[in-house]
């Protein structure tokens, strides 16, 4: 079993192949990171997860590496020592954030990601309070229609390349790419090839800042007003785990919920964007019933439920459903013969009614000729018809 | 258990049908003209659905259904994984979700509790035995590991 020491705390990672970010999470320590994601390849480009790493030798001495290294790129093996909160590591984290924030616009008041932004969170916990930037910030033009559901605020991008790797490795369509180099690099698409794959919405969840936005949710609600409920998508039989973000009985968005047993980390756009009907105007809100034999009209619950139950109970007992003139009046007791029912288009001829079967069996017990010893006037309901069916004598 | 196609084929022999549906209306009504005509002949037809549709318009009773975001329960996916569902928003019918309507019709007292229904289900049908316990964050597999 491999034992890794994170901030002087040993943690057994068993035989799993983990990097130091994952090993640290097992020890309850969070190493800030932007570009690493468990479902994507490792690039170690953001430099946010820089930590001090060393090795504990069998004789007990610890040899630390002279420079900080990215934790996402460092495999955790037996004897690895990782220090995340040392002066060197903290200085590295602070400088990384300063570098990212140099050209980052002050968009928090108008940015959708505020409240769930990793740049905000990490700056608060690991960053500097002031900026040394005195030059004008780089402001590349935004791309509001980079996809049917996706909009890109290019100036907010921190070039973590999660979206590029997602479209390349997971979606397979590779629409997004890094264009230009160095100071001018930005995320872009090939002209005429927008991000319209079935998994496109996931790049918005992956983006650590508010660069990629979901046009469906843009400017609709602040995330700190939203409550999140764990649920399951009803769009198809995959049953992806989701979060339903809602406020005041209105559903504002659907996000994927990680479930290694169901769908993993991502959900498709069909499930993600198909929630508008929940609060739609076309939704039925109250029972409808044909009370006067005519059109469907709204019925109170106190009326509709007993009526519905009554009709079904009667149907289960073999009494044909009441004809239109009896609807809503509760007087129907089934005193109609089968011939009328057939004329109305109900039970077809030859179909033996359940109640009639019981009574026919009762009559045959009394006499082989089907007579029960009583004489019925011709044409009355008590007389058996030619098919041997007995009418309901009630 | 009958397939839906078999139900449509046998609709002429039915006296009463209570049909529950809840398909998201993204792609339009979920039953077409021929199917609606077949079911409309049933003398006592009750439809429980999210919105009005040609089938609901032909029914004698129409009850409002709750969407996935409005009711507690569980879904079983194609691979046999049963996951718990929790309500997030109140339905227009104000708490009278599908399960609550069934309780009313069965004249059972109290409010619908998904966990209690699952335990009943687990007792009655051995296939659903894993639903009796806690479902967990990721759900439980039904029908053994081989699926």
Short mmCIF file of C-alpha atoms in Angstrom, two decimals:
data_model
loop_
_atom_site.label_atom_id
_atom_site.label_comp_id
_atom_site.label_asym_id
_atom_site.label_seq_id
_atom_site.Cartn_x
_atom_site.Cartn_y
_atom_site.Cartn_z
CA UNK A 1 0.00 0.00 0.00
CA UNK A 2 1.34 3.41 -0.94
CA UNK A 3 1.57 6.04 1.76
CA UNK A 4 1.80 9.67 0.72
CA UNK A 5 2.55 12.42 3.22
CA UNK A 6 0.52 15.56 2.61
CA UNK A 7 1.37 18.48 4.92
CA UNK A 8 2.92 16.04 7.43
CA UNK A 9 -0.20 13.87 7.41
CA UNK A 10 0.24 10.35 6.01
CA UNK A 11 -2.55 9.07 3.79
CA UNK A 12 -2.83 5.59 2.32
CA UNK A 13 -3.81 5.72 -1.34
CA UNK A 14 -3.80 1.96 -1.80
CA UNK A 15 -2.95 0.88 -5.32
CA UNK A 16 -4.81 3.70 -7.10
CA UNK A 17 -2.96 5.76 -9.69
CA UNK A 18 -3.45 9.29 -8.38
CA UNK A 19 -1.81 12.62 -8.85
CA UNK A 20 -1.05 14.83 -5.89
CA UNK A 21 -4.27 16.86 -6.24
CA UNK A 22 -6.29 13.67 -5.80
CA UNK A 23 -4.02 12.34 -3.04
CA UNK A 24 -4.32 15.64 -1.18
CA UNK A 25 -8.13 15.50 -1.44
CA UNK A 26 -8.01 12.12 0.26
CA UNK A 27 -6.10 13.81 3.09
CA UNK A 28 -8.69 16.58 3.24
CA UNK A 29 -6.36 19.16 1.71
CA UNK A 30 -7.43 21.19 -1.31
CA UNK A 31 -4.79 22.22 -3.84
CA UNK A 32 -6.14 25.03 -6.05
CA UNK A 33 -6.11 24.26 -9.76
CA UNK A 34 -7.68 25.50 -12.99
CA UNK A 35 -6.58 23.40 -15.93
CA UNK A 36 -6.63 19.92 -14.39
CA UNK A 37 -9.88 17.91 -14.56
CA UNK A 38 -10.25 14.19 -13.75
CA UNK A 39 -11.94 13.52 -17.10
CA UNK A 40 -9.44 15.41 -19.27
CA UNK A 41 -5.77 15.00 -20.16
CA UNK A 42 -3.11 16.71 -18.04
CA UNK A 43 -1.47 19.84 -19.46
CA UNK A 44 -0.15 21.59 -16.31
CA UNK A 45 -0.52 24.94 -18.08
CA UNK A 46 -2.27 27.12 -15.50
CA UNK A 47 0.52 26.74 -12.87
CA UNK A 48 -1.98 27.20 -10.08
CA UNK A 49 -1.36 23.84 -8.36
CA UNK A 50 2.35 24.47 -7.71
CA UNK A 51 3.45 22.72 -4.52
CA UNK A 52 6.66 21.61 -2.87
CA UNK A 53 7.32 17.92 -3.44
CA UNK A 54 9.90 15.63 -1.99
CA UNK A 55 10.61 12.03 -1.24
CA UNK A 56 10.89 10.25 2.07
CA UNK A 57 13.80 7.84 1.87
CA UNK A 58 13.70 4.43 3.55
CA UNK A 59 16.05 5.71 6.25
CA UNK A 60 13.51 8.41 7.18
CA UNK A 61 15.20 11.47 5.69
CA UNK A 62 13.20 13.68 3.38
CA UNK A 63 14.70 15.12 0.23
CA UNK A 64 12.65 18.01 -1.13
CA UNK A 65 12.91 19.17 -4.73
CA UNK A 66 14.45 22.64 -5.10
CA UNK A 67 11.59 24.08 -7.14
CA UNK A 68 7.83 23.95 -6.84
CA UNK A 69 6.17 21.54 -9.28
CA UNK A 70 2.58 21.22 -10.55
CA UNK A 71 0.67 18.75 -8.38
CA UNK A 72 -1.56 17.65 -11.29
CA UNK A 73 1.45 16.36 -13.18
CA UNK A 74 3.15 14.65 -10.23
CA UNK A 75 2.13 11.04 -9.62
CA UNK A 76 1.65 10.09 -6.00
CA UNK A 77 3.77 7.13 -5.06
CA UNK A 78 4.88 5.53 -1.85
CA UNK A 79 7.03 7.94 0.09
CA UNK A 80 6.02 11.11 -1.75
CA UNK A 81 6.01 14.16 0.49
CA UNK A 82 3.89 17.13 -0.51
CA UNK A 83 3.76 20.54 1.19
CA UNK A 84 0.98 22.83 -0.02
CA UNK A 85 1.11 25.69 2.44
CA UNK A 86 4.80 26.53 2.66
CA UNK A 87 6.10 30.02 1.88
CA UNK A 88 7.39 28.86 -1.49
CA UNK A 89 4.09 27.25 -2.46
CA UNK A 90 2.05 30.22 -1.26
CA UNK A 91 4.29 32.65 -3.11
CA UNK A 92 3.89 30.60 -6.28
CA UNK A 93 0.12 30.55 -5.96
CA UNK A 94 -0.01 34.29 -5.34
CA UNK A 95 2.18 35.07 -8.34
CA UNK A 96 0.18 32.77 -10.61
CA UNK A 97 -3.00 34.57 -9.66
CA UNK A 98 -1.38 37.94 -10.16
CA UNK A 99 -0.31 36.90 -13.63
CA UNK A 100 -3.81 35.67 -14.53
CA UNK A 101 -5.43 38.80 -13.15
CA UNK A 102 -3.15 41.17 -15.09
CA UNK A 103 -5.40 41.17 -18.13
CA UNK A 104 -8.57 39.98 -16.49
CA UNK A 105 -11.39 42.55 -16.80
CA UNK A 106 -13.15 43.85 -13.70
CA UNK A 107 -16.41 42.24 -14.81
CA UNK A 108 -17.56 40.64 -11.56
CA UNK A 109 -20.64 42.89 -11.22
CA UNK A 110 -21.88 41.84 -14.67
CA UNK A 111 -20.37 38.36 -14.96
CA UNK A 112 -22.64 35.32 -14.67
CA UNK A 113 -19.96 33.25 -12.96
CA UNK A 114 -19.79 35.50 -9.89
CA UNK A 115 -20.49 33.43 -6.83
CA UNK A 116 -19.18 30.21 -8.35
CA UNK A 117 -16.00 31.59 -9.99
CA UNK A 118 -12.75 29.83 -9.21
CA UNK A 119 -10.77 32.98 -9.94
CA UNK A 120 -12.80 34.87 -7.35
CA UNK A 121 -12.51 32.06 -4.81
CA UNK A 122 -8.80 31.40 -5.26
CA UNK A 123 -7.93 35.13 -5.35
CA UNK A 124 -9.70 35.54 -2.05
CA UNK A 125 -7.97 32.55 -0.45
CA UNK A 126 -4.55 32.45 -2.13
CA UNK A 127 -4.12 35.76 -3.95
CA UNK A 128 -2.95 39.30 -3.33
CA UNK A 129 -5.25 42.09 -2.28
CA UNK A 130 -3.74 44.66 -4.65
CA UNK A 131 -2.69 44.74 -8.27
CA UNK A 132 0.53 46.14 -9.66
CA UNK A 133 -0.87 46.45 -13.20
CA UNK A 134 -0.57 50.01 -14.54
CA UNK A 135 -0.86 49.38 -18.28
CA UNK A 136 -4.15 49.16 -20.20
CA UNK A 137 -5.57 45.64 -20.15
CA UNK A 138 -5.69 43.49 -23.25
CA UNK A 139 -9.28 43.53 -24.55
CA UNK A 140 -9.81 41.12 -27.45
CA UNK A 141 -13.32 41.25 -29.00
CA UNK A 142 -15.94 38.94 -27.51
CA UNK A 143 -17.58 36.15 -29.50
CA UNK A 144 -21.23 36.08 -28.46
CA UNK A 145 -22.21 33.42 -31.03
CA UNK A 146 -19.41 30.93 -30.75
CA UNK A 147 -22.14 28.27 -30.52
CA UNK A 148 -25.91 28.00 -30.61
CA UNK A 149 -26.07 27.84 -26.80
CA UNK A 150 -22.60 29.14 -25.96
CA UNK A 151 -21.20 32.62 -25.80
CA UNK A 152 -17.51 33.51 -25.27
CA UNK A 153 -16.28 36.57 -23.38
CA UNK A 154 -12.72 36.41 -24.69
CA UNK A 155 -11.27 38.99 -22.34
CA UNK A 156 -12.22 36.92 -19.28
CA UNK A 157 -10.48 33.76 -20.49
CA UNK A 158 -7.49 32.58 -18.42
CA UNK A 159 -6.32 30.13 -21.12
CA UNK A 160 -6.67 26.98 -19.04
CA UNK A 161 -7.68 25.15 -22.25
CA UNK A 162 -10.23 22.90 -20.49
CA UNK A 163 -12.81 23.71 -23.19
CA UNK A 164 -10.36 22.90 -25.98
CA UNK A 165 -9.48 19.55 -24.44
CA UNK A 166 -13.13 18.76 -23.81
CA UNK A 167 -14.23 19.35 -27.40
CA UNK A 168 -11.23 17.37 -28.59
CA UNK A 169 -11.23 14.42 -26.17
CA UNK A 170 -14.76 14.01 -24.89
CA UNK A 171 -17.03 15.47 -27.56
CA UNK A 172 -14.66 14.47 -30.32
CA UNK A 173 -15.68 17.39 -32.50
CA UNK A 174 -12.72 19.67 -31.65
CA UNK A 175 -14.47 22.93 -32.53
CA UNK A 176 -12.59 25.02 -29.98
CA UNK A 177 -8.88 25.72 -30.32
CA UNK A 178 -6.24 28.12 -29.09
CA UNK A 179 -5.55 30.70 -31.78
CA UNK A 180 -2.43 32.92 -31.94
CA UNK A 181 0.42 32.76 -29.47
CA UNK A 182 1.73 34.33 -26.29
CA UNK A 183 0.08 37.54 -25.25
CA UNK A 184 -2.36 37.37 -28.18
CA UNK A 185 -3.57 33.81 -27.65
CA UNK A 186 -7.32 33.36 -27.36
CA UNK A 187 -9.93 30.62 -27.69
CA UNK A 188 -11.54 30.58 -31.10
CA UNK A 189 -13.36 28.39 -33.62
CA UNK A 190 -12.70 27.74 -37.28
CA UNK A 191 -14.89 30.17 -39.22
CA UNK A 192 -18.23 28.54 -39.97
CA UNK A 193 -17.77 25.68 -37.50
CA UNK A 194 -19.48 26.77 -34.27
CA UNK A 195 -19.60 24.76 -31.05
CA UNK A 196 -22.85 22.94 -31.76
CA UNK A 197 -22.15 19.39 -30.62
CA UNK A 198 -24.54 17.51 -28.34
CA UNK A 199 -22.28 18.02 -25.32
CA UNK A 200 -21.54 21.70 -25.92
CA UNK A 201 -23.11 22.93 -22.69
CA UNK A 202 -20.49 21.15 -20.60
CA UNK A 203 -17.77 23.63 -21.59
CA UNK A 204 -19.65 26.24 -19.56
CA UNK A 205 -19.44 24.08 -16.44
CA UNK A 206 -15.77 23.32 -17.13
CA UNK A 207 -14.76 26.95 -17.61
CA UNK A 208 -13.37 28.12 -14.24
CA UNK A 209 -14.23 31.75 -14.99
CA UNK A 210 -17.08 33.47 -16.76
CA UNK A 211 -15.54 33.36 -20.21
CA UNK A 212 -17.83 30.69 -21.61
CA UNK A 213 -21.45 31.39 -20.83
CA UNK A 214 -24.68 29.52 -21.29
CA UNK A 215 -26.94 31.78 -23.36
CA UNK A 216 -30.00 30.11 -21.86
CA UNK A 217 -29.03 31.17 -18.32
CA UNK A 218 -27.16 34.40 -19.15
CA UNK A 219 -28.22 37.29 -16.90
CA UNK A 220 -31.25 35.37 -15.62
CA UNK A 221 -30.34 34.87 -11.98
CA UNK A 222 -27.48 35.34 -9.57
CA UNK A 223 -26.15 32.00 -8.39
CA UNK A 224 -26.24 32.87 -4.71
CA UNK A 225 -30.02 33.06 -4.89
CA UNK A 226 -30.24 29.59 -6.35
CA UNK A 227 -30.87 26.50 -4.31
CA UNK A 228 -29.53 23.27 -5.68
CA UNK A 229 -31.41 19.98 -5.52
CA UNK A 230 -29.94 16.61 -6.45
CA UNK A 231 -32.16 14.94 -9.00
CA UNK A 232 -32.21 12.78 -12.10
CA UNK A 233 -32.73 13.95 -15.67
CA UNK A 234 -35.98 12.73 -17.21
CA UNK A 235 -34.96 13.26 -20.81
CA UNK A 236 -33.98 9.71 -21.73
CA UNK A 237 -33.25 6.30 -20.24
CA UNK A 238 -29.68 7.15 -19.33
CA UNK A 239 -30.93 8.85 -16.20
CA UNK A 240 -28.01 11.25 -15.75
CA UNK A 241 -27.55 12.67 -12.27
CA UNK A 242 -28.17 16.38 -12.21
CA UNK A 243 -28.48 19.39 -9.98
CA UNK A 244 -31.68 21.36 -10.40
CA UNK A 245 -30.91 24.99 -9.61
CA UNK A 246 -34.07 26.80 -8.60
CA UNK A 247 -35.39 29.78 -6.73
CA UNK A 248 -38.94 30.60 -5.69
CA UNK A 249 -40.39 27.57 -7.44
CA UNK A 250 -38.80 28.44 -10.78
CA UNK A 251 -36.17 26.19 -12.31
CA UNK A 252 -33.32 28.31 -13.70
CA UNK A 253 -30.81 25.75 -14.88
CA UNK A 254 -29.75 22.12 -14.89
CA UNK A 255 -26.14 21.16 -14.14
CA UNK A 256 -24.51 17.75 -14.17
CA UNK A 257 -23.93 15.97 -10.87
CA UNK A 258 -20.94 13.68 -10.81
CA UNK A 259 -22.02 10.06 -10.62
CA UNK A 260 -19.46 7.39 -11.50
CA UNK A 261 -22.23 4.77 -11.61
CA UNK A 262 -24.51 6.68 -13.97
CA UNK A 263 -23.06 9.06 -16.53
CA UNK A 264 -19.78 10.34 -15.06
CA UNK A 265 -19.13 14.08 -15.20
CA UNK A 266 -21.09 15.46 -18.13
CA UNK A 267 -24.65 15.60 -19.49
CA UNK A 268 -25.99 16.21 -22.96
CA UNK A 269 -27.61 19.42 -24.16
CA UNK A 270 -31.00 17.77 -24.63
CA UNK A 271 -31.31 17.17 -20.91
CA UNK A 272 -29.49 20.34 -19.88
CA UNK A 273 -31.70 22.77 -21.77
CA UNK A 274 -35.01 20.93 -21.64
CA UNK A 275 -36.46 22.22 -18.40
CA UNK A 276 -38.50 25.21 -19.60
CA UNK A 277 -41.65 23.08 -19.67
CA UNK A 278 -41.51 22.65 -15.88
CA UNK A 279 -42.61 26.25 -15.45
CA UNK A 280 -44.38 26.46 -18.80
CA UNK A 281 -47.81 28.00 -19.22
CA UNK A 282 -49.18 24.90 -20.94
CA UNK A 283 -48.84 22.77 -17.80
CA UNK A 284 -52.02 21.27 -16.40
CA UNK A 285 -52.62 22.54 -12.88
CA UNK A 286 -56.01 21.15 -11.90
CA UNK A 287 -58.19 18.19 -12.78
CA UNK A 288 -60.43 18.35 -15.83
CA UNK A 289 -63.58 16.29 -16.23
CA UNK A 290 -66.54 16.01 -18.55
CA UNK A 291 -69.14 16.83 -15.94
CA UNK A 292 -72.18 17.54 -18.11
CA UNK A 293 -71.38 15.08 -20.83
CA UNK A 294 -69.85 17.82 -22.87
CA UNK A 295 -66.48 19.52 -22.94
CA UNK A 296 -63.68 19.04 -20.46
CA UNK A 297 -63.88 21.64 -17.75
CA UNK A 298 -61.97 22.34 -14.59
CA UNK A 299 -63.23 20.38 -11.63
CA UNK A 300 -62.40 20.85 -7.99
CA UNK A 301 -60.20 18.15 -6.47
CA UNK A 302 -62.94 17.35 -3.95
CA UNK A 303 -65.30 16.59 -6.84
CA UNK A 304 -62.95 15.02 -9.38
CA UNK A 305 -61.23 12.47 -7.16
CA UNK A 306 -64.35 10.78 -5.74
CA UNK A 307 -66.00 10.85 -9.16
CA UNK A 308 -62.99 9.28 -10.81
CA UNK A 309 -62.67 6.68 -8.10
CA UNK A 310 -66.36 5.88 -8.25
CA UNK A 311 -66.32 5.36 -12.00
CA UNK A 312 -63.31 3.07 -11.85
CA UNK A 313 -64.65 1.05 -8.95
CA UNK A 314 -67.85 0.49 -10.87
CA UNK A 315 -65.91 -0.46 -13.98
CA UNK A 316 -63.91 -2.96 -11.95
CA UNK A 317 -67.14 -4.49 -10.68
CA UNK A 318 -68.34 -5.02 -14.20
CA UNK A 319 -70.68 -2.05 -14.47
CA UNK A 320 -70.29 -0.26 -17.74
CA UNK A 321 -69.23 3.38 -17.54
CA UNK A 322 -72.12 5.80 -17.27
CA UNK A 323 -73.42 7.35 -20.49
CA UNK A 324 -72.99 11.10 -21.01
CA UNK A 325 -76.36 12.09 -19.52
CA UNK A 326 -75.33 10.62 -16.15
CA UNK A 327 -71.86 12.20 -15.99
CA UNK A 328 -71.29 14.24 -12.89
CA UNK A 329 -74.60 13.20 -11.33
CA UNK A 330 -73.43 10.05 -9.53
CA UNK A 331 -76.73 8.26 -10.21
CA UNK A 332 -75.49 5.65 -12.61
CA UNK A 333 -75.95 2.11 -11.29
CA UNK A 334 -75.33 0.18 -14.47
CA UNK A 335 -78.97 -0.65 -15.41
CA UNK A 336 -78.36 -0.90 -19.08
CA UNK A 337 -78.23 -3.96 -21.25
CA UNK A 338 -75.33 -5.07 -23.35
CA UNK A 339 -77.07 -4.34 -26.63
CA UNK A 340 -77.26 -0.65 -25.78
CA UNK A 341 -73.64 -0.68 -24.73
CA UNK A 342 -72.67 -2.16 -28.07
CA UNK A 343 -74.65 0.48 -29.95
CA UNK A 344 -72.84 3.20 -28.04
CA UNK A 345 -69.52 1.74 -29.08
CA UNK A 346 -68.59 0.36 -25.68
CA UNK A 347 -68.21 -3.37 -25.09
CA UNK A 348 -68.32 -5.21 -28.44
CA UNK A 349 -70.93 -7.96 -29.08
CA UNK A 350 -70.01 -11.41 -27.92
CA UNK A 351 -67.85 -10.09 -25.13
CA UNK A 352 -69.27 -11.66 -22.00
CA UNK A 353 -69.66 -9.11 -19.28
CA UNK A 354 -68.03 -10.13 -16.02
CA UNK A 355 -71.19 -9.64 -13.98
CA UNK A 356 -73.18 -11.57 -16.54
CA UNK A 357 -70.75 -14.46 -16.28
CA UNK A 358 -71.32 -14.77 -12.54
CA UNK A 359 -75.08 -14.63 -12.88
CA UNK A 360 -75.08 -17.09 -15.78
CA UNK A 361 -73.09 -19.54 -13.67
CA UNK A 362 -75.52 -19.02 -10.80
CA UNK A 363 -78.51 -19.75 -13.06
CA UNK A 364 -76.93 -22.88 -14.50
CA UNK A 365 -76.48 -24.27 -11.00
CA UNK A 366 -80.22 -24.10 -10.53
CA UNK A 367 -81.28 -25.89 -13.66
CA UNK A 368 -79.65 -27.48 -16.71
CA UNK A 369 -82.01 -25.63 -19.06
CA UNK A 370 -80.79 -22.28 -17.68
CA UNK A 371 -84.05 -21.57 -15.93
CA UNK A 372 -84.06 -20.71 -12.30
CA UNK A 373 -87.58 -21.74 -11.65
CA UNK A 374 -89.13 -18.31 -12.05
CA UNK A 375 -91.02 -17.14 -15.08
CA UNK A 376 -90.08 -13.80 -16.53
CA UNK A 377 -92.37 -11.86 -18.82
CA UNK A 378 -91.24 -11.87 -22.44
CA UNK A 379 -89.00 -8.97 -23.35
CA UNK A 380 -88.16 -8.05 -19.77
CA UNK A 381 -84.68 -7.59 -18.47
CA UNK A 382 -84.87 -10.81 -16.51
CA UNK A 383 -85.12 -12.95 -19.61
CA UNK A 384 -82.02 -14.65 -20.92
CA UNK A 385 -81.13 -13.73 -24.48
CA UNK A 386 -80.27 -16.13 -27.25
CA UNK A 387 -76.56 -16.06 -26.53
CA UNK A 388 -77.21 -17.39 -23.05
CA UNK A 389 -76.24 -14.16 -21.38
CA UNK A 390 -78.35 -13.05 -18.47
CA UNK A 391 -79.14 -9.41 -18.03
CA UNK A 392 -78.31 -7.67 -14.87
CA UNK A 393 -81.46 -8.13 -12.75
CA UNK A 394 -80.61 -5.24 -10.46
CA UNK B 1 -46.96 -6.68 -17.95
CA UNK B 2 -48.08 -5.65 -21.44
CA UNK B 3 -46.17 -3.63 -23.97
CA UNK B 4 -47.76 -0.36 -25.07
CA UNK B 5 -48.24 -1.64 -28.62
CA UNK B 6 -50.19 -4.59 -27.24
CA UNK B 7 -52.33 -2.15 -25.24
CA UNK B 8 -53.13 -0.18 -28.39
CA UNK B 9 -54.00 -3.35 -30.26
CA UNK B 10 -56.29 -4.56 -27.46
CA UNK B 11 -57.85 -1.18 -26.73
CA UNK B 12 -61.14 -2.27 -28.24
CA UNK B 13 -61.60 -4.84 -25.47
CA UNK B 14 -61.09 -2.42 -22.63
CA UNK B 15 -63.81 -0.81 -20.55
CA UNK B 16 -61.64 1.52 -18.53
CA UNK B 17 -58.06 2.77 -18.67
CA UNK B 18 -56.08 5.04 -16.38
CA UNK B 19 -53.04 6.18 -18.32
CA UNK B 20 -50.16 8.07 -16.70
CA UNK B 21 -47.59 9.91 -18.79
CA UNK B 22 -44.94 12.53 -18.22
CA UNK B 23 -42.84 12.78 -21.33
CA UNK B 24 -41.15 16.16 -21.70
CA UNK B 25 -43.08 17.91 -24.47
CA UNK B 26 -39.93 18.88 -26.37
CA UNK B 27 -40.78 16.76 -29.39
CA UNK B 28 -44.54 17.29 -29.38
CA UNK B 29 -47.39 14.99 -28.27
CA UNK B 30 -46.10 11.53 -27.49
CA UNK B 31 -48.97 9.64 -29.09
CA UNK B 32 -50.04 10.06 -32.70
CA UNK B 33 -53.41 10.06 -34.46
CA UNK B 34 -53.90 6.29 -34.85
CA UNK B 35 -52.94 5.59 -31.25
CA UNK B 36 -55.19 8.37 -29.97
CA UNK B 37 -58.11 7.02 -32.02
CA UNK B 38 -57.61 3.55 -30.62
CA UNK B 39 -57.56 4.71 -27.00
CA UNK B 40 -60.35 7.24 -27.44
CA UNK B 41 -62.82 4.40 -28.00
CA UNK B 42 -62.40 3.19 -24.42
CA UNK B 43 -65.60 4.17 -22.56
CA UNK B 44 -63.82 5.31 -19.39
CA UNK B 45 -60.46 6.93 -20.16
CA UNK B 46 -58.49 8.91 -17.63
CA UNK B 47 -55.19 10.52 -18.64
CA UNK B 48 -52.63 11.96 -16.24
CA UNK B 49 -50.16 14.12 -18.15
CA UNK B 50 -48.05 17.27 -18.05
CA UNK B 51 -50.01 19.22 -20.66
CA UNK B 52 -53.05 18.92 -22.87
CA UNK B 53 -52.61 16.67 -25.88
CA UNK B 54 -54.91 15.01 -28.43
CA UNK B 55 -55.16 12.00 -26.14
CA UNK B 56 -56.04 14.08 -23.09
CA UNK B 57 -58.65 15.93 -25.13
CA UNK B 58 -60.35 12.61 -25.86
CA UNK B 59 -60.37 11.50 -22.24
CA UNK B 60 -63.19 11.61 -19.74
CA UNK B 61 -60.91 12.71 -16.89
CA UNK B 62 -57.60 14.56 -17.14
CA UNK B 63 -55.34 14.79 -14.10
CA UNK B 64 -52.25 16.98 -13.85
CA UNK B 65 -48.92 15.15 -13.69
CA UNK B 66 -45.85 16.40 -11.85
CA UNK B 67 -42.54 16.77 -13.68
CA UNK B 68 -39.24 15.32 -12.43
CA UNK B 69 -38.43 18.56 -10.59
CA UNK B 70 -41.69 18.49 -8.65
CA UNK B 71 -41.88 15.06 -7.07
CA UNK B 72 -39.97 12.62 -4.88
CA UNK B 73 -39.36 9.15 -6.12
CA UNK B 74 -36.78 7.16 -8.01
CA UNK B 75 -35.90 6.46 -11.61
CA UNK B 76 -34.36 3.26 -12.91
CA UNK B 77 -32.19 3.74 -15.96
CA UNK B 78 -31.57 1.36 -18.87
CA UNK B 79 -28.72 -0.30 -17.00
CA UNK B 80 -30.76 -1.05 -13.89
CA UNK B 81 -29.39 1.78 -11.76
CA UNK B 82 -32.07 3.18 -9.48
CA UNK B 83 -31.48 6.76 -8.38
CA UNK B 84 -33.42 8.86 -5.94
CA UNK B 85 -35.40 11.83 -7.13
CA UNK B 86 -36.10 14.84 -4.92
CA UNK B 87 -38.57 17.63 -5.54
CA UNK B 88 -37.15 21.09 -6.14
CA UNK B 89 -40.15 23.25 -7.05
CA UNK B 90 -43.80 23.06 -6.09
CA UNK B 91 -46.14 21.88 -8.82
CA UNK B 92 -49.12 23.94 -9.97
CA UNK B 93 -51.34 21.36 -8.31
CA UNK B 94 -49.77 22.39 -4.99
CA UNK B 95 -48.49 19.12 -3.63
CA UNK B 96 -50.94 16.83 -5.38
CA UNK B 97 -48.24 14.96 -7.21
CA UNK B 98 -48.80 11.72 -9.10
CA UNK B 99 -48.22 9.63 -6.01
CA UNK B 100 -50.55 11.74 -3.91
CA UNK B 101 -53.34 11.35 -6.49
CA UNK B 102 -52.87 7.58 -6.36
CA UNK B 103 -53.16 7.68 -2.57
CA UNK B 104 -56.41 9.62 -2.88
CA UNK B 105 -57.80 7.15 -5.39
CA UNK B 106 -56.80 4.20 -3.24
CA UNK B 107 -58.38 5.93 -0.25
CA UNK B 108 -55.19 5.63 1.74
CA UNK B 109 -54.59 8.21 4.39
CA UNK B 110 -51.69 10.59 4.73
CA UNK B 111 -49.18 12.17 2.41
CA UNK B 112 -47.17 10.28 -0.15
CA UNK B 113 -43.72 9.31 1.10
CA UNK B 114 -41.41 7.95 -1.54
CA UNK B 115 -39.26 5.96 0.87
CA UNK B 116 -42.30 4.22 2.34
CA UNK B 117 -43.61 3.34 -1.13
CA UNK B 118 -40.20 1.95 -2.05
CA UNK B 119 -40.20 -0.26 1.01
CA UNK B 120 -43.63 -1.59 0.11
CA UNK B 121 -42.43 -2.20 -3.41
CA UNK B 122 -39.33 -4.00 -2.15
CA UNK B 123 -41.50 -6.26 0.00
CA UNK B 124 -43.91 -7.13 -2.82
CA UNK B 125 -41.52 -7.57 -5.74
CA UNK B 126 -38.17 -9.29 -5.06
CA UNK B 127 -36.50 -7.58 -8.04
CA UNK B 128 -36.85 -4.25 -6.25
CA UNK B 129 -35.45 -5.49 -2.95
CA UNK B 130 -32.41 -3.13 -3.09
CA UNK B 131 -34.83 -0.18 -2.91
CA UNK B 132 -35.72 -0.99 0.68
CA UNK B 133 -32.52 0.48 2.07
CA UNK B 134 -30.80 3.82 1.60
CA UNK B 135 -30.33 4.72 -2.06
CA UNK B 136 -27.13 6.66 -1.47
CA UNK B 137 -25.73 9.54 -3.47
CA UNK B 138 -25.10 7.48 -6.58
CA UNK B 139 -28.06 5.10 -6.54
CA UNK B 140 -28.33 1.31 -6.24
CA UNK B 141 -28.13 -1.36 -8.87
CA UNK B 142 -31.14 -3.58 -9.38
CA UNK B 143 -31.14 -7.15 -10.56
CA UNK B 144 -27.64 -8.11 -9.48
CA UNK B 145 -24.36 -7.02 -11.01
CA UNK B 146 -24.87 -8.67 -14.38
CA UNK B 147 -27.18 -6.42 -16.41
#
